[in-house]
PDB file of C-alpha atoms and ligand atoms in Angstrom:
ATOM      1  CA  MET A  14      -7.680   1.677  15.911  1.00 98.00           C
ATOM      2  CA  ARG A  15      -8.846   2.989  12.569  1.00 97.00           C
ATOM      3  CA  ALA A  16      -7.793   2.810   8.935  1.00 98.00           C
ATOM      4  CA  VAL A  17      -8.168   5.618   6.420  1.00 98.00           C
ATOM      5  CA  LEU A  18      -8.258   4.501   2.787  1.00 98.00           C
ATOM      6  CA  LEU A  19      -5.978   7.163   1.329  1.00 98.00           C
ATOM      7  CA  GLY A  20      -5.859   5.661  -2.144  1.00 98.00           C
ATOM      8  CA  THR A  21      -8.143   2.920  -3.440  1.00 98.00           C
ATOM      9  CA  GLY A  22      -6.967   2.900  -7.047  1.00 98.00           C
ATOM     10  CA  ALA A  23      -4.822   0.673  -9.235  1.00 97.00           C
ATOM     11  CA  PRO A  24      -1.982   1.484 -11.695  1.00 96.00           C
ATOM     12  CA  PRO A  25      -4.050   3.379 -14.328  1.00 96.00           C
ATOM     13  CA  PRO A  26      -4.359   7.098 -13.477  1.00 96.00           C
ATOM     14  CA  ASN A  27      -7.888   7.674 -12.222  1.00 97.00           C
ATOM     15  CA  PRO A  28      -9.232  11.108 -11.195  1.00 97.00           C
ATOM     16  CA  ALA A  29     -11.583   9.383  -8.730  1.00 97.00           C
ATOM     17  CA  ARG A  30      -9.012   7.223  -6.944  1.00 98.00           C
ATOM     18  CA  ARG A  31      -5.410   7.809  -5.869  1.00 98.00           C
ATOM     19  CA  GLY A  32      -2.821   5.034  -5.945  1.00 98.00           C
ATOM     20  CA  PRO A  33      -2.725   2.285  -3.309  1.00 98.00           C
ATOM     21  CA  SER A  34      -2.124   3.603   0.210  1.00 98.00           C
ATOM     22  CA  THR A  35      -3.745   3.123   3.630  1.00 98.00           C
ATOM     23  CA  LEU A  36      -3.182   4.946   6.918  1.00 98.00           C
ATOM     24  CA  VAL A  37      -3.598   2.897  10.120  1.00 98.00           C
ATOM     25  CA  ALA A  38      -3.766   4.824  13.393  1.00 98.00           C
ATOM     26  CA  LEU A  39      -4.331   4.231  17.079  1.00 98.00           C
ATOM     27  CA  GLY A  40      -4.263   7.574  18.854  1.00 96.00           C
ATOM     28  CA  ARG A  41      -1.030   9.291  17.828  1.00 95.00           C
ATOM     29  CA  GLU A  42       0.639   6.075  16.619  1.00 98.00           C
ATOM     30  CA  GLN A  43       0.465   5.899  12.831  1.00 98.00           C
ATOM     31  CA  PHE A  44       1.470   3.475  10.111  1.00 98.00           C
ATOM     32  CA  LEU A  45       1.300   4.065   6.385  1.00 98.00           C
ATOM     33  CA  VAL A  46       0.899   1.012   4.177  1.00 98.00           C
ATOM     34  CA  ASP A  47       2.275   1.709   0.686  1.00 98.00           C
ATOM     35  CA  ALA A  48       2.961   5.029  -1.001  1.00 98.00           C
ATOM     36  CA  GLY A  49       0.947   5.104  -4.202  1.00 98.00           C
ATOM     37  CA  SER A  50       0.462   8.118  -6.449  1.00 98.00           C
ATOM     38  CA  GLY A  51      -0.955  11.106  -4.567  1.00 98.00           C
ATOM     39  CA  VAL A  52      -0.319   9.773  -1.059  1.00 98.00           C
ATOM     40  CA  GLY A  53       1.096  13.099   0.210  1.00 98.00           C
ATOM     41  CA  VAL A  54      -2.011  15.059  -0.713  1.00 98.00           C
ATOM     42  CA  GLN A  55      -4.214  12.373   0.811  1.00 98.00           C
ATOM     43  CA  LEU A  56      -2.258  12.420   4.078  1.00 98.00           C
ATOM     44  CA  VAL A  57      -2.771  16.178   4.294  1.00 98.00           C
ATOM     45  CA  ARG A  58      -6.477  15.681   3.585  1.00 98.00           C
ATOM     46  CA  ALA A  59      -6.555  13.102   6.387  1.00 98.00           C
ATOM     47  CA  GLY A  60      -5.056  15.705   8.741  1.00 97.00           C
ATOM     48  CA  VAL A  61      -1.418  14.548   8.779  1.00 98.00           C
ATOM     49  CA  ARG A  62       1.038  17.367   8.017  1.00 98.00           C
ATOM     50  CA  PRO A  63       4.296  16.600   6.176  1.00 98.00           C
ATOM     51  CA  TYR A  64       6.416  17.153   9.314  1.00 98.00           C
ATOM     52  CA  ASP A  65       4.564  14.229  10.912  1.00 98.00           C
ATOM     53  CA  TRP A  66       4.381  11.801   8.011  1.00 97.00           C
ATOM     54  CA  PRO A  67       4.526   8.346   9.585  1.00 97.00           C
ATOM     55  CA  ARG A  68       6.686   5.287   8.999  1.00 98.00           C
ATOM     56  CA  VAL A  69       5.938   3.468   5.766  1.00 98.00           C
ATOM     57  CA  LEU A  70       5.378  -0.261   5.314  1.00 98.00           C
ATOM     58  CA  ILE A  71       5.795  -1.394   1.722  1.00 98.00           C
ATOM     59  CA  THR A  72       3.840  -4.500   0.645  1.00 98.00           C
ATOM     60  CA  HIS A  73       5.882  -5.096  -2.521  1.00 98.00           C
ATOM     61  CA  HIS A  74       7.919  -3.175  -5.044  1.00 98.00           C
ATOM     62  CA  HIS A  75       5.422  -2.779  -7.886  1.00 98.00           C
ATOM     63  CA  SER A  76       5.596   0.898  -8.805  1.00 98.00           C
ATOM     64  CA  ASP A  77       1.915   1.621  -8.098  1.00 98.00           C
ATOM     65  CA  HIS A  78       2.684   0.915  -4.396  1.00 98.00           C
ATOM     66  CA  THR A  79       5.932   2.890  -4.133  1.00 98.00           C
ATOM     67  CA  ILE A  80       5.900   5.653  -6.727  1.00 98.00           C
ATOM     68  CA  ASP A  81       5.454   8.494  -4.198  1.00 98.00           C
ATOM     69  CA  LEU A  82       7.926   7.210  -1.607  1.00 98.00           C
ATOM     70  CA  GLY A  83      10.385   9.827  -2.862  1.00 98.00           C
ATOM     71  CA  HIS A  84       7.768  12.557  -2.460  1.00 98.00           C
ATOM     72  CA  LEU A  85       7.197  11.564   1.165  1.00 98.00           C
ATOM     73  CA  LEU A  86      10.914  11.313   1.890  1.00 98.00           C
ATOM     74  CA  ILE A  87      11.959  14.638   0.410  1.00 98.00           C
ATOM     75  CA  THR A  88       8.914  16.660   1.520  1.00 98.00           C
ATOM     76  CA  ARG A  89       9.175  15.800   5.226  1.00 98.00           C
ATOM     77  CA  TRP A  90      12.859  16.794   5.040  1.00 98.00           C
ATOM     78  CA  ILE A  91      12.133  20.055   3.196  1.00 97.00           C
ATOM     79  CA  VAL A  92       9.723  21.121   5.954  1.00 97.00           C
ATOM     80  CA  GLY A  93      12.415  20.499   8.574  1.00 96.00           C
ATOM     81  CA  GLN A  94      11.996  16.959   9.824  1.00 97.00           C
ATOM     82  CA  ASN A  95      15.422  15.503  10.667  1.00 96.00           C
ATOM     83  CA  ALA A  96      14.336  12.286  12.406  1.00 97.00           C
ATOM     84  CA  PRO A  97      15.105   9.247  10.247  1.00 98.00           C
ATOM     85  CA  PHE A  98      12.295   8.255   7.901  1.00 98.00           C
ATOM     86  CA  GLU A  99      11.378   4.668   8.765  1.00 98.00           C
ATOM     87  CA  VAL A 100      10.771   2.424   5.757  1.00 98.00           C
ATOM     88  CA  TRP A 101       9.851  -1.228   6.210  1.00 98.00           C
ATOM     89  CA  GLY A 102       9.601  -3.491   3.192  1.00 98.00           C
ATOM     90  CA  PRO A 103      10.525  -6.744   1.465  1.00 98.00           C
ATOM     91  CA  ALA A 104      14.026  -7.775   0.449  1.00 97.00           C
ATOM     92  CA  GLY A 105      15.276  -5.203  -2.031  1.00 97.00           C
ATOM     93  CA  THR A 106      13.929  -2.203  -0.098  1.00 98.00           C
ATOM     94  CA  LYS A 107      17.426  -1.024   0.927  1.00 98.00           C
ATOM     95  CA  ARG A 108      18.580  -1.033  -2.684  1.00 98.00           C
ATOM     96  CA  GLN A 109      15.451   0.766  -3.882  1.00 98.00           C
ATOM     97  CA  VAL A 110      15.828   3.463  -1.199  1.00 98.00           C
ATOM     98  CA  GLU A 111      19.532   3.937  -2.009  1.00 98.00           C
ATOM     99  CA  LYS A 112      18.620   4.464  -5.668  1.00 98.00           C
ATOM    100  CA  LEU A 113      15.874   6.864  -4.698  1.00 98.00           C
ATOM    101  CA  LEU A 114      18.306   8.913  -2.566  1.00 98.00           C
ATOM    102  CA  ASP A 115      20.720   8.888  -5.484  1.00 98.00           C
ATOM    103  CA  TYR A 116      17.970  10.213  -7.772  1.00 98.00           C
ATOM    104  CA  LEU A 117      17.152  12.948  -5.222  1.00 98.00           C
ATOM    105  CA  ASP A 118      20.816  13.809  -4.588  1.00 98.00           C
ATOM    106  CA  TRP A 119      20.973  16.871  -6.850  1.00 98.00           C
ATOM    107  CA  ASP A 120      17.834  18.323  -5.291  1.00 98.00           C
ATOM    108  CA  ILE A 121      19.046  17.606  -1.751  1.00 97.00           C
ATOM    109  CA  GLU A 122      22.407  19.306  -2.341  1.00 96.00           C
ATOM    110  CA  ILE A 123      20.996  22.368  -4.102  1.00 96.00           C
ATOM    111  CA  ARG A 124      18.552  22.859  -1.223  1.00 96.00           C
ATOM    112  CA  ARG A 125      21.249  22.360   1.429  1.00 95.00           C
ATOM    113  CA  ALA A 126      23.430  24.952  -0.286  1.00 94.00           C
ATOM    114  CA  HIS A 127      20.509  27.384  -0.072  1.00 94.00           C
ATOM    115  CA  MET A 128      20.010  26.878   3.682  1.00 91.00           C
ATOM    116  CA  HIS A 129      21.883  29.028   6.196  1.00 86.00           C
ATOM    117  CA  ALA A 130      22.194  26.766   9.242  1.00 82.00           C
ATOM    118  CA  GLY A 131      24.155  23.644   8.263  1.00 86.00           C
ATOM    119  CA  ARG A 132      21.582  20.998   7.435  1.00 92.00           C
ATOM    120  CA  SER A 133      22.126  17.250   7.477  1.00 94.00           C
ATOM    121  CA  ARG A 134      20.969  15.163   4.547  1.00 96.00           C
ATOM    122  CA  PRO A 135      17.659  13.287   4.919  1.00 97.00           C
ATOM    123  CA  ALA A 136      18.121  10.187   7.046  1.00 97.00           C
ATOM    124  CA  VAL A 137      16.285   7.000   6.162  1.00 98.00           C
ATOM    125  CA  HIS A 138      16.157   3.887   8.293  1.00 98.00           C
ATOM    126  CA  VAL A 139      15.254   0.808   6.262  1.00 98.00           C
ATOM    127  CA  THR A 140      14.207  -2.534   7.730  1.00 98.00           C
ATOM    128  CA  GLU A 141      13.849  -5.455   5.349  1.00 98.00           C
ATOM    129  CA  ILE A 142      11.064  -7.703   6.595  1.00 98.00           C
ATOM    130  CA  GLU A 143      10.147 -11.357   6.752  1.00 98.00           C
ATOM    131  CA  GLU A 144       6.922 -13.046   7.774  1.00 98.00           C
ATOM    132  CA  GLY A 145       6.145 -12.595  11.480  1.00 98.00           C
ATOM    133  CA  THR A 146       5.769  -9.840  14.068  1.00 98.00           C
ATOM    134  CA  LEU A 147       7.532  -6.669  12.914  1.00 98.00           C
ATOM    135  CA  MET A 148       7.010  -4.325  15.831  1.00 98.00           C
ATOM    136  CA  GLU A 149       4.921  -3.320  18.790  1.00 98.00           C
ATOM    137  CA  ALA A 150       4.437   0.420  18.900  1.00 98.00           C
ATOM    138  CA  GLY A 151       1.973   2.584  20.799  1.00 97.00           C
ATOM    139  CA  GLY A 152      -0.191  -0.404  21.709  1.00 98.00           C
ATOM    140  CA  VAL A 153      -0.261  -1.776  18.154  1.00 98.00           C
ATOM    141  CA  THR A 154       1.279  -5.096  17.131  1.00 98.00           C
ATOM    142  CA  VAL A 155       2.187  -5.188  13.442  1.00 98.00           C
ATOM    143  CA  SER A 156       2.733  -8.471  11.634  1.00 98.00           C
ATOM    144  CA  ALA A 157       3.690  -9.247   8.048  1.00 98.00           C
ATOM    145  CA  PHE A 158       2.500 -12.311   6.169  1.00 98.00           C
ATOM    146  CA  ALA A 159       3.454 -13.628   2.747  1.00 98.00           C
ATOM    147  CA  VAL A 160       0.868 -13.369  -0.019  1.00 98.00           C
ATOM    148  CA  ASP A 161       0.740 -14.874  -3.527  1.00 98.00           C
ATOM    149  CA  HIS A 162       1.677 -12.270  -6.134  1.00 98.00           C
ATOM    150  CA  ASP A 163       4.120 -14.350  -8.197  1.00 96.00           C
ATOM    151  CA  PRO A 164       6.282 -13.462 -10.034  1.00 96.00           C
ATOM    152  CA  VAL A 165       6.578 -10.620  -7.505  1.00 96.00           C
ATOM    153  CA  LYS A 166       8.368 -12.278  -4.592  1.00 95.00           C
ATOM    154  CA  PRO A 167       8.417 -11.588  -1.764  1.00 95.00           C
ATOM    155  CA  ALA A 168       5.087  -9.792  -1.452  1.00 98.00           C
ATOM    156  CA  PHE A 169       3.439  -9.166   1.909  1.00 98.00           C
ATOM    157  CA  GLY A 170       0.176  -8.269   3.572  1.00 98.00           C
ATOM    158  CA  PHE A 171       0.047  -6.716   7.053  1.00 98.00           C
ATOM    159  CA  ARG A 172      -2.022  -7.340  10.164  1.00 98.00           C
ATOM    160  CA  PHE A 173      -2.510  -4.745  12.906  1.00 98.00           C
ATOM    161  CA  ASP A 174      -3.803  -5.625  16.387  1.00 98.00           C
ATOM    162  CA  GLY A 175      -4.446  -2.847  18.875  1.00 98.00           C
ATOM    163  CA  GLY A 176      -7.035  -0.875  20.809  1.00 97.00           C
ATOM    164  CA  GLY A 177      -9.301  -3.939  20.932  1.00 98.00           C
ATOM    165  CA  ARG A 178      -9.474  -4.156  17.146  1.00 98.00           C
ATOM    166  CA  SER A 179      -7.742  -6.000  14.343  1.00 98.00           C
ATOM    167  CA  LEU A 180      -7.190  -5.034  10.705  1.00 98.00           C
ATOM    168  CA  ALA A 181      -5.552  -6.850   7.814  1.00 98.00           C
ATOM    169  CA  ILE A 182      -4.400  -5.329   4.532  1.00 98.00           C
ATOM    170  CA  SER A 183      -3.846  -7.747   1.661  1.00 98.00           C
ATOM    171  CA  GLY A 184      -1.392  -5.907  -0.544  1.00 98.00           C
ATOM    172  CA  ASP A 185      -1.562  -7.428  -4.037  1.00 98.00           C
ATOM    173  CA  THR A 186      -2.368 -11.118  -4.151  1.00 98.00           C
ATOM    174  CA  ARG A 187      -4.342 -13.817  -5.810  1.00 98.00           C
ATOM    175  CA  PRO A 188      -6.666 -15.606  -3.342  1.00 98.00           C
ATOM    176  CA  SER A 189      -4.200 -16.633  -0.647  1.00 98.00           C
ATOM    177  CA  GLU A 190      -4.600 -19.403   1.948  1.00 98.00           C
ATOM    178  CA  ASN A 191      -1.798 -17.825   3.963  1.00 98.00           C
ATOM    179  CA  LEU A 192      -3.669 -14.506   4.018  1.00 98.00           C
ATOM    180  CA  MET A 193      -6.804 -16.294   5.276  1.00 98.00           C
ATOM    181  CA  LYS A 194      -4.728 -17.922   8.024  1.00 98.00           C
ATOM    182  CA  TRP A 195      -3.042 -14.681   9.134  1.00 98.00           C
ATOM    183  CA  SER A 196      -6.176 -12.565   8.952  1.00 98.00           C
ATOM    184  CA  ARG A 197      -8.334 -15.132  10.783  1.00 98.00           C
ATOM    185  CA  GLY A 198     -11.247 -13.407  12.518  1.00 98.00           C
ATOM    186  CA  VAL A 199     -10.100  -9.828  11.888  1.00 98.00           C
ATOM    187  CA  ASP A 200     -12.565  -7.020  12.429  1.00 98.00           C
ATOM    188  CA  VAL A 201     -11.690  -5.516   9.047  1.00 98.00           C
ATOM    189  CA  LEU A 202     -10.119  -7.159   6.008  1.00 98.00           C
ATOM    190  CA  ILE A 203      -8.987  -4.586   3.446  1.00 98.00           C
ATOM    191  CA  HIS A 204      -8.535  -6.678   0.319  1.00 98.00           C
ATOM    192  CA  GLU A 205      -7.501  -5.949  -3.229  1.00 98.00           C
ATOM    193  CA  CYS A 206      -9.711  -6.580  -6.238  1.00 98.00           C
ATOM    194  CA  CYS A 207      -7.805  -5.633  -9.369  1.00 97.00           C
ATOM    195  CA  GLU A 208     -10.410  -6.554 -11.965  1.00 97.00           C
ATOM    196  CA  MET A 209      -8.339  -7.360 -14.999  1.00 96.00           C
ATOM    197  CA  ALA A 210     -11.331  -7.619 -17.341  1.00 96.00           C
ATOM    198  CA  LYS A 211     -11.234  -3.792 -17.155  1.00 96.00           C
ATOM    199  CA  THR A 212      -7.663  -3.503 -18.407  1.00 96.00           C
ATOM    200  CA  SER A 213      -6.733  -1.815 -21.671  1.00 96.00           C
ATOM    201  CA  TRP A 214      -4.582  -3.202 -24.449  1.00 96.00           C
ATOM    202  CA  ALA A 215      -2.347  -1.647 -27.097  1.00 97.00           C
ATOM    203  CA  PRO A 216      -0.192  -3.215 -29.782  1.00 96.00           C
ATOM    204  CA  GLY A 217       3.312  -3.723 -28.417  1.00 96.00           C
ATOM    205  CA  CYS A 218       2.192  -3.760 -24.761  1.00 96.00           C
ATOM    206  CA  GLY A 219       3.818  -7.132 -24.162  1.00 96.00           C
ATOM    207  CA  TRP A 220       0.848  -9.370 -24.922  1.00 96.00           C
ATOM    208  CA  ALA A 221      -0.361 -10.430 -28.348  1.00 96.00           C
ATOM    209  CA  SER A 222      -4.029 -10.058 -27.413  1.00 96.00           C
ATOM    210  CA  ILE A 223      -6.160  -8.563 -24.663  1.00 96.00           C
ATOM    211  CA  GLU A 224      -7.388 -12.045 -23.723  1.00 96.00           C
ATOM    212  CA  GLU A 225      -3.819 -13.161 -23.088  1.00 96.00           C
ATOM    213  CA  LYS A 226      -3.083 -10.045 -21.022  1.00 96.00           C
ATOM    214  CA  ILE A 227      -6.220 -10.464 -18.915  1.00 96.00           C
ATOM    215  CA  ARG A 228      -5.450 -14.125 -18.260  1.00 95.00           C
ATOM    216  CA  ASP A 229      -1.867 -13.439 -17.172  1.00 94.00           C
ATOM    217  CA  LEU A 230      -2.635 -10.448 -14.956  1.00 94.00           C
ATOM    218  CA  ALA A 231      -5.785 -11.974 -13.438  1.00 93.00           C
ATOM    219  CA  SER A 232      -3.620 -14.882 -12.267  1.00 94.00           C
ATOM    220  CA  TYR A 233      -1.723 -12.710  -9.773  1.00 96.00           C
ATOM    221  CA  HIS A 234      -4.602 -10.567  -8.536  1.00 97.00           C
ATOM    222  CA  THR A 235      -7.948 -11.343  -6.889  1.00 98.00           C
ATOM    223  CA  GLN A 236     -10.904 -11.212  -9.277  1.00 98.00           C
ATOM    224  CA  PRO A 237     -14.453 -10.232  -8.228  1.00 98.00           C
ATOM    225  CA  PRO A 238     -15.865 -13.804  -8.047  1.00 97.00           C
ATOM    226  CA  ASP A 239     -13.182 -14.772  -5.475  1.00 98.00           C
ATOM    227  CA  LEU A 240     -13.613 -11.821  -3.065  1.00 97.00           C
ATOM    228  CA  GLY A 241     -16.363 -13.337  -0.947  1.00 98.00           C
ATOM    229  CA  ARG A 242     -14.625 -16.703  -0.665  1.00 98.00           C
ATOM    230  CA  VAL A 243     -11.489 -15.036   0.696  1.00 98.00           C
ATOM    231  CA  ALA A 244     -13.379 -12.893   3.231  1.00 98.00           C
ATOM    232  CA  ALA A 245     -15.445 -15.892   4.376  1.00 98.00           C
ATOM    233  CA  GLY A 246     -12.341 -18.087   4.480  1.00 98.00           C
ATOM    234  CA  ALA A 247     -10.655 -15.567   6.767  1.00 98.00           C
ATOM    235  CA  GLY A 248     -13.769 -15.259   8.935  1.00 98.00           C
ATOM    236  CA  ALA A 249     -13.403 -11.485   8.603  1.00 98.00           C
ATOM    237  CA  LYS A 250     -16.134  -9.460  10.340  1.00 98.00           C
ATOM    238  CA  GLN A 251     -16.104  -6.844   7.573  1.00 98.00           C
ATOM    239  CA  LEU A 252     -14.743  -6.782   4.016  1.00 98.00           C
ATOM    240  CA  VAL A 253     -13.373  -3.573   2.537  1.00 98.00           C
ATOM    241  CA  VAL A 254     -12.477  -3.718  -1.149  1.00 98.00           C
ATOM    242  CA  THR A 255      -9.612  -1.678  -2.576  1.00 98.00           C
ATOM    243  CA  HIS A 256      -7.117  -1.566  -5.508  1.00 98.00           C
ATOM    244  CA  ILE A 257     -10.036  -0.850  -7.813  1.00 98.00           C
ATOM    245  CA  MET A 258      -9.669  -0.439 -11.580  1.00 98.00           C
ATOM    246  CA  PRO A 259     -11.151   2.663 -13.256  1.00 97.00           C
ATOM    247  CA  GLY A 260     -13.733   0.557 -15.115  1.00 97.00           C
ATOM    248  CA  SER A 261     -14.905  -1.479 -12.112  1.00 98.00           C
ATOM    249  CA  VAL A 262     -18.495  -0.886 -10.999  1.00 98.00           C
ATOM    250  CA  PRO A 263     -18.811  -0.797  -7.178  1.00 98.00           C
ATOM    251  CA  ASP A 264     -22.269  -2.426  -7.091  1.00 98.00           C
ATOM    252  CA  GLU A 265     -21.031  -5.271  -9.273  1.00 98.00           C
ATOM    253  CA  LEU A 266     -18.042  -5.870  -6.999  1.00 98.00           C
ATOM    254  CA  ALA A 267     -20.334  -5.919  -3.956  1.00 98.00           C
ATOM    255  CA  GLY A 268     -22.733  -8.270  -5.742  1.00 98.00           C
ATOM    256  CA  HIS A 269     -19.936 -10.736  -6.428  1.00 97.00           C
ATOM    257  CA  ALA A 270     -18.649 -10.561  -2.856  1.00 98.00           C
ATOM    258  CA  LYS A 271     -22.147 -11.110  -1.383  1.00 97.00           C
ATOM    259  CA  ALA A 272     -22.517 -14.408  -3.202  1.00 97.00           C
ATOM    260  CA  GLN A 273     -20.085 -16.088  -0.795  1.00 96.00           C
ATOM    261  CA  TYR A 274     -19.747 -13.694   2.151  1.00 98.00           C
ATOM    262  CA  GLN A 275     -22.489 -12.808   4.644  1.00 97.00           C
ATOM    263  CA  GLY A 276     -20.765  -9.947   6.492  1.00 98.00           C
ATOM    264  CA  PRO A 277     -20.860  -6.218   5.756  1.00 98.00           C
ATOM    265  CA  ILE A 278     -19.070  -5.130   2.574  1.00 98.00           C
ATOM    266  CA  VAL A 279     -17.585  -1.690   1.891  1.00 98.00           C
ATOM    267  CA  ILE A 280     -16.406  -0.921  -1.627  1.00 98.00           C
ATOM    268  CA  GLY A 281     -13.571   1.446  -0.805  1.00 98.00           C
ATOM    269  CA  GLU A 282     -13.555   5.143  -1.671  1.00 98.00           C
ATOM    270  CA  ASP A 283     -10.632   7.491  -1.073  1.00 98.00           C
ATOM    271  CA  LEU A 284     -10.548   9.012   2.437  1.00 98.00           C
ATOM    272  CA  VAL A 285     -13.201   6.672   3.817  1.00 98.00           C
ATOM    273  CA  GLU A 286     -12.421   5.568   7.374  1.00 98.00           C
ATOM    274  CA  VAL A 287     -13.008   1.977   8.434  1.00 97.00           C
TER     275      VAL A 287
HETATM  276 ZN1   ZN B 302       1.426  -5.610  -7.509  1.00 63.03          ZN
HETATM  277 ZN1   ZN B 303      -0.860  -2.943  -7.224  1.00 63.03          ZN
END
């Protein structure tokens, strides 16, 4: 089982990193975790054509994790895929997908009118998830676990066990005891590090000062000094860092993580396989 880091970025547009998204695969069985900006292009670069775009597991409904869900949904249909698009996600996913289909309705109907053989509308099958085992598919067991991203609730991370390997993906979270419990002993822990000291500030952005903004946003993400503690707490055999802000310096992130974690550390780059 392998994971391809399709997008290792954060909300700010960054030419070097696409939005959050990870492909997990064992043989032909594939799972896509999140659908951040640019995920379609990255799937193609990873060798997955639109007709075959896999089921999607959404960690939480922050827009940086879902913004290209509509692109995936409509593009696989445009190229001829009629099998239902599987979307798994927290409570609220059904409503979000219904609104997305409503937004795409005009495009869907104008395209259908242009087609000669009667074409059905795109089918989507949504499963709203809770903590626990979600599915066993193609030799892979997929589990969801709650993480701490308040006020975004529920927010999940995912664990994949298959092919003699285990992987956990944190989603967005502050350091989470529950994540450490669920990712105990994994071969690879793919963990967020949204370094809020690198955020920008503008008058009217919702915070009176940059200090206030950093404090608030740092409280629901994992900051560099906590990375190593989380990886060590989970007993992960390898730490892979993702959800990286444009201003973050990879060597600095690795330096922080090393202070409390002895295992190998990969600072994620787009399209790197782990
Ligand atoms: Zn988030
Ligand atoms: Zn995020």
